[in-house]
Short mmCIF file of C-alpha atoms in Angstrom, two decimals:
data_model
loop_
_atom_site.label_atom_id
_atom_site.label_comp_id
_atom_site.label_asym_id
_atom_site.label_seq_id
_atom_site.Cartn_x
_atom_site.Cartn_y
_atom_site.Cartn_z
CA MET A 1 -10.19 -13.81 -25.94
CA GLU A 2 -9.85 -14.78 -29.44
CA ALA A 3 -6.80 -13.11 -31.34
CA VAL A 4 -8.87 -11.43 -33.86
CA HIS A 5 -12.63 -11.55 -33.79
CA VAL A 6 -14.74 -12.10 -36.79
CA GLY A 7 -16.81 -8.95 -37.21
CA GLY A 8 -17.92 -6.26 -39.72
CA ALA A 9 -14.43 -6.09 -41.40
CA GLN A 10 -15.04 -9.65 -42.83
CA GLU A 11 -17.62 -8.21 -45.15
CA ALA A 12 -15.24 -5.27 -46.27
CA ALA A 13 -12.29 -7.51 -46.55
CA SER A 14 -14.42 -10.06 -48.77
CA ALA A 15 -14.89 -7.34 -51.00
CA THR A 16 -11.07 -6.35 -51.50
CA GLU A 17 -8.91 -7.48 -53.96
CA ALA A 18 -5.30 -7.08 -54.27
CA ASP A 19 -4.02 -6.15 -57.66
CA GLY A 20 -2.51 -9.37 -59.03
CA GLY A 21 -3.50 -11.33 -55.95
CA ALA A 22 -6.05 -13.70 -54.71
CA ARG A 23 -9.27 -12.31 -53.65
CA ILE A 24 -9.77 -12.44 -49.91
CA GLY A 25 -11.99 -15.23 -49.03
CA ARG A 26 -15.64 -14.76 -47.95
CA PRO A 27 -16.39 -16.60 -44.77
CA PRO A 28 -19.02 -19.58 -44.60
CA LEU A 29 -22.76 -18.57 -44.22
CA THR A 30 -22.72 -20.12 -40.48
CA GLU A 31 -19.61 -17.80 -39.72
CA ARG A 32 -21.42 -14.75 -41.44
CA ARG A 33 -24.24 -15.28 -39.28
CA LYS A 34 -22.25 -15.67 -36.12
CA ALA A 35 -20.47 -12.63 -37.03
CA ALA A 36 -23.76 -10.63 -37.58
CA THR A 37 -25.06 -11.70 -34.16
CA ARG A 38 -21.73 -10.52 -32.62
CA LEU A 39 -21.86 -7.28 -34.12
CA GLU A 40 -25.45 -6.79 -32.97
CA ILE A 41 -24.74 -7.77 -29.54
CA ALA A 42 -21.87 -5.10 -29.58
CA ARG A 43 -24.21 -2.40 -30.91
CA GLU A 44 -26.74 -2.71 -28.37
CA ALA A 45 -24.09 -3.23 -25.58
CA VAL A 46 -22.38 0.14 -26.72
CA ARG A 47 -25.88 1.76 -26.92
CA LEU A 48 -26.76 0.48 -23.23
CA PHE A 49 -23.24 1.42 -21.87
CA ALA A 50 -23.53 4.91 -23.45
CA GLU A 51 -27.08 5.41 -21.97
CA ARG A 52 -26.41 3.80 -18.33
CA GLY A 53 -22.67 3.23 -17.76
CA VAL A 54 -21.16 -0.15 -17.86
CA ALA A 55 -21.87 -0.93 -14.13
CA ALA A 56 -25.47 -0.19 -14.32
CA THR A 57 -25.73 -2.45 -17.44
CA THR A 58 -26.26 -6.07 -16.78
CA ALA A 59 -25.76 -8.97 -19.23
CA GLU A 60 -29.38 -9.70 -19.01
CA ASP A 61 -29.91 -6.18 -20.34
CA ILE A 62 -27.75 -6.68 -23.32
CA ALA A 63 -29.17 -10.12 -24.26
CA ALA A 64 -32.85 -8.62 -24.18
CA ALA A 65 -31.59 -6.06 -26.16
CA ALA A 66 -29.91 -8.21 -28.91
CA GLY A 67 -33.16 -10.43 -28.73
CA ILE A 68 -31.41 -13.35 -27.34
CA SER A 69 -31.04 -15.45 -24.23
CA GLN A 70 -28.42 -14.66 -21.59
CA ARG A 71 -27.26 -18.16 -22.19
CA THR A 72 -27.00 -17.63 -25.84
CA LEU A 73 -25.07 -14.47 -24.95
CA TRP A 74 -22.47 -16.11 -23.01
CA ARG A 75 -22.03 -18.75 -25.83
CA TYR A 76 -20.41 -15.29 -27.66
CA THR A 77 -18.67 -13.69 -24.98
CA SER A 78 -17.27 -14.43 -21.41
CA SER A 79 -18.05 -10.90 -19.86
CA LYS A 80 -20.24 -7.94 -20.71
CA GLU A 81 -17.51 -5.65 -21.37
CA LEU A 82 -16.12 -8.08 -24.06
CA CYS A 83 -19.43 -7.83 -25.77
CA VAL A 84 -18.09 -4.83 -27.68
CA SER A 85 -15.06 -6.39 -29.16
CA PRO A 86 -16.49 -6.68 -32.91
CA LEU A 87 -16.85 -3.07 -33.20
CA LEU A 88 -13.26 -2.48 -32.04
CA THR A 89 -11.68 -5.05 -34.08
CA TYR A 90 -13.04 -3.62 -37.33
CA ALA A 91 -9.72 -2.30 -38.82
CA LEU A 92 -7.51 -4.63 -37.04
CA ASP A 93 -9.56 -7.59 -38.93
CA PHE A 94 -9.38 -5.89 -42.16
CA VAL A 95 -5.42 -5.29 -42.15
CA THR A 96 -4.79 -8.85 -41.02
CA ALA A 97 -7.08 -10.40 -43.90
CA LEU A 98 -5.54 -7.84 -46.36
CA MET A 99 -1.77 -8.60 -45.25
CA ARG A 100 -2.59 -12.43 -45.42
CA ALA A 101 -3.70 -12.25 -49.12
CA TRP A 102 -1.07 -9.91 -50.20
CA PRO A 103 1.28 -11.15 -53.22
CA ARG A 104 4.26 -12.44 -51.86
CA ASP A 105 6.12 -10.46 -54.60
CA ARG A 106 4.90 -7.14 -53.61
CA PRO A 107 6.09 -5.16 -50.69
CA LEU A 108 3.81 -5.66 -47.43
CA ALA A 109 4.13 -1.86 -46.95
CA GLU A 110 1.80 -1.33 -50.08
CA ALA A 111 -0.87 -3.46 -48.47
CA VAL A 112 -1.04 -1.80 -45.13
CA VAL A 113 -0.66 1.81 -46.68
CA GLY A 114 -2.69 1.43 -49.52
CA THR A 115 -4.82 4.27 -50.49
CA PRO A 116 -7.80 5.79 -48.44
CA SER A 117 -10.42 4.36 -50.71
CA SER A 118 -9.15 0.58 -50.24
CA LEU A 119 -9.00 1.04 -46.43
CA PRO A 120 -11.90 -0.04 -44.22
CA ALA A 121 -14.68 2.34 -43.26
CA PRO A 122 -17.86 1.06 -41.32
CA ALA A 123 -20.46 0.00 -43.64
CA ALA A 124 -23.35 2.41 -42.22
CA ASP A 125 -23.36 5.75 -40.36
CA ALA A 126 -24.93 3.81 -37.35
CA ASP A 127 -22.03 1.54 -36.80
CA ALA A 128 -19.50 4.51 -37.49
CA GLU A 129 -21.37 6.53 -34.63
CA ALA A 130 -21.41 3.30 -32.50
CA LEU A 131 -17.64 2.68 -32.88
CA ARG A 132 -16.99 6.37 -32.22
CA GLY A 133 -19.32 6.32 -28.94
CA LEU A 134 -17.29 3.22 -27.85
CA VAL A 135 -14.00 4.75 -28.37
CA LEU A 136 -15.11 7.92 -26.68
CA LEU A 137 -16.36 5.55 -23.69
CA THR A 138 -12.86 4.14 -23.32
CA ARG A 139 -11.69 7.09 -21.93
CA THR A 140 -14.10 7.32 -18.81
CA GLU A 141 -14.86 3.40 -18.53
CA PRO A 142 -11.87 1.49 -17.15
CA GLY A 143 -13.27 -2.03 -18.27
CA LEU A 144 -13.99 -0.89 -21.91
CA ARG A 145 -10.42 0.92 -22.12
CA ALA A 146 -8.89 -2.59 -20.89
CA VAL A 147 -10.62 -4.35 -23.70
CA TRP A 148 -9.60 -1.87 -26.21
CA LEU A 149 -5.99 -2.36 -25.05
CA GLN A 150 -6.31 -6.02 -25.07
CA VAL A 151 -7.84 -6.21 -28.56
CA HIS A 152 -4.73 -4.23 -29.77
CA HIS A 153 -2.31 -6.71 -27.84
CA ASP A 154 -3.84 -9.47 -29.42
CA ALA A 155 -4.01 -8.13 -32.87
CA GLU A 156 -0.28 -7.26 -32.46
CA LEU A 157 0.69 -10.90 -31.93
CA VAL A 158 -1.29 -11.73 -35.11
CA PHE A 159 0.47 -9.12 -37.15
CA ALA A 160 3.62 -10.26 -35.98
CA GLU A 161 2.94 -13.88 -37.16
CA VAL A 162 1.81 -12.51 -40.59
CA ILE A 163 5.11 -10.54 -40.90
CA ALA A 164 7.29 -13.58 -39.85
CA GLU A 165 5.79 -15.76 -42.18
CA ARG A 166 6.52 -13.32 -44.98
CA THR A 167 10.08 -12.53 -43.89
CA GLY A 168 11.40 -15.67 -42.84
CA HIS A 169 11.62 -14.62 -39.22
CA GLY A 170 10.21 -16.35 -36.15
CA PRO A 171 7.08 -14.72 -34.58
CA ASP A 172 9.07 -13.95 -31.51
CA ASP A 173 11.99 -12.17 -33.37
CA LEU A 174 12.73 -8.66 -32.72
CA GLU A 175 12.17 -7.42 -36.15
CA PRO A 176 8.62 -8.58 -36.64
CA ARG A 177 7.45 -7.77 -33.35
CA VAL A 178 8.75 -3.97 -33.57
CA GLN A 179 7.14 -3.84 -36.98
CA ALA A 180 3.75 -5.21 -35.61
CA THR A 181 3.84 -2.80 -32.88
CA VAL A 182 4.27 0.20 -35.02
CA LEU A 183 1.59 -1.03 -37.37
CA ASN A 184 -0.75 -1.68 -34.19
CA GLY A 185 -0.01 1.68 -32.71
CA ALA A 186 -0.60 3.35 -35.76
CA LEU A 187 -3.97 1.57 -36.15
CA ARG A 188 -4.99 2.38 -32.50
CA ILE A 189 -3.88 6.15 -32.51
CA ALA A 190 -5.57 6.82 -35.96
CA VAL A 191 -9.11 5.37 -34.47
CA GLU A 192 -8.82 7.25 -31.41
CA GLN A 193 -7.89 10.62 -33.17
CA TRP A 194 -10.88 10.04 -35.42
CA ALA A 195 -13.10 9.22 -32.62
CA TRP A 196 -11.95 12.24 -30.46
CA SER A 197 -11.98 15.04 -33.21
CA ALA A 198 -14.62 17.66 -32.92
CA ASP A 199 -16.70 16.82 -36.05
CA PRO A 200 -15.77 13.27 -37.07
CA GLN A 201 -17.10 12.20 -40.41
CA ARG A 202 -17.44 8.43 -41.17
CA ALA A 203 -15.38 8.82 -44.41
CA SER A 204 -12.54 10.45 -42.71
CA LEU A 205 -11.88 7.19 -40.61
CA SER A 206 -10.06 5.43 -43.62
CA ARG A 207 -8.38 8.74 -44.44
CA THR A 208 -6.92 9.18 -40.86
CA ILE A 209 -5.81 5.43 -40.71
CA HIS A 210 -3.87 6.11 -44.32
CA ARG A 211 -2.17 9.17 -42.72
CA ALA A 212 -1.33 7.28 -39.65
CA LEU A 213 0.12 4.47 -41.63
CA GLY A 214 2.26 6.72 -43.69
CA VAL A 215 3.54 8.41 -40.60
CA ALA A 216 4.37 4.93 -39.43
CA ARG A 217 5.95 3.84 -42.49
CA SER A 218 8.23 6.99 -42.65
CA GLY A 219 9.79 6.15 -39.30
CA LEU A 220 11.24 8.51 -36.40
CA SER A 221 11.94 12.28 -37.16
CA ASP A 222 15.60 13.15 -37.53
#
């Protein structure tokens, strides 16, 4: 699995500009097309998993629903469960891109906490609902839960690398690893909290992420 997948977050990240910093780069057209295809595959996979369950859904079913051949599907993923990764990595991709572009003379905490309006939210209600449905499925589908946890494990390694680059540490040093774990955990819990709430609103996702990052930044209770 790739450390961080290219998904809908790139469109959000490309529109984000840090004050006094460089604009986060927009990916080439070919990469955007690939990202769009991955996202469409993810949407259809989630829809089928919700309707039929993971065990009863085949790779052929997902490919047909996405309008591609099964051979093409396997160029984008190595298992049917991994088809959903682009939806799961939305906030992770965004935060990674934001951290990489954040000015070196400003605290990184400002980038990851930011304001609710600057944090990612799915571009459409349909994607928000797909993300919520997918996170809900991770509670009952072990294969999808494994993907959810693997996605966060991989992102944690990337976070540690970015933090290490900015602080002069090695990515395997204690400090960046702990900081990456705290950041990663806050993002995971925020998305789960939002998805599992009784009446989630699309706009509340970014606010929940903002709150979770604020809690992480404040550290442990006395």
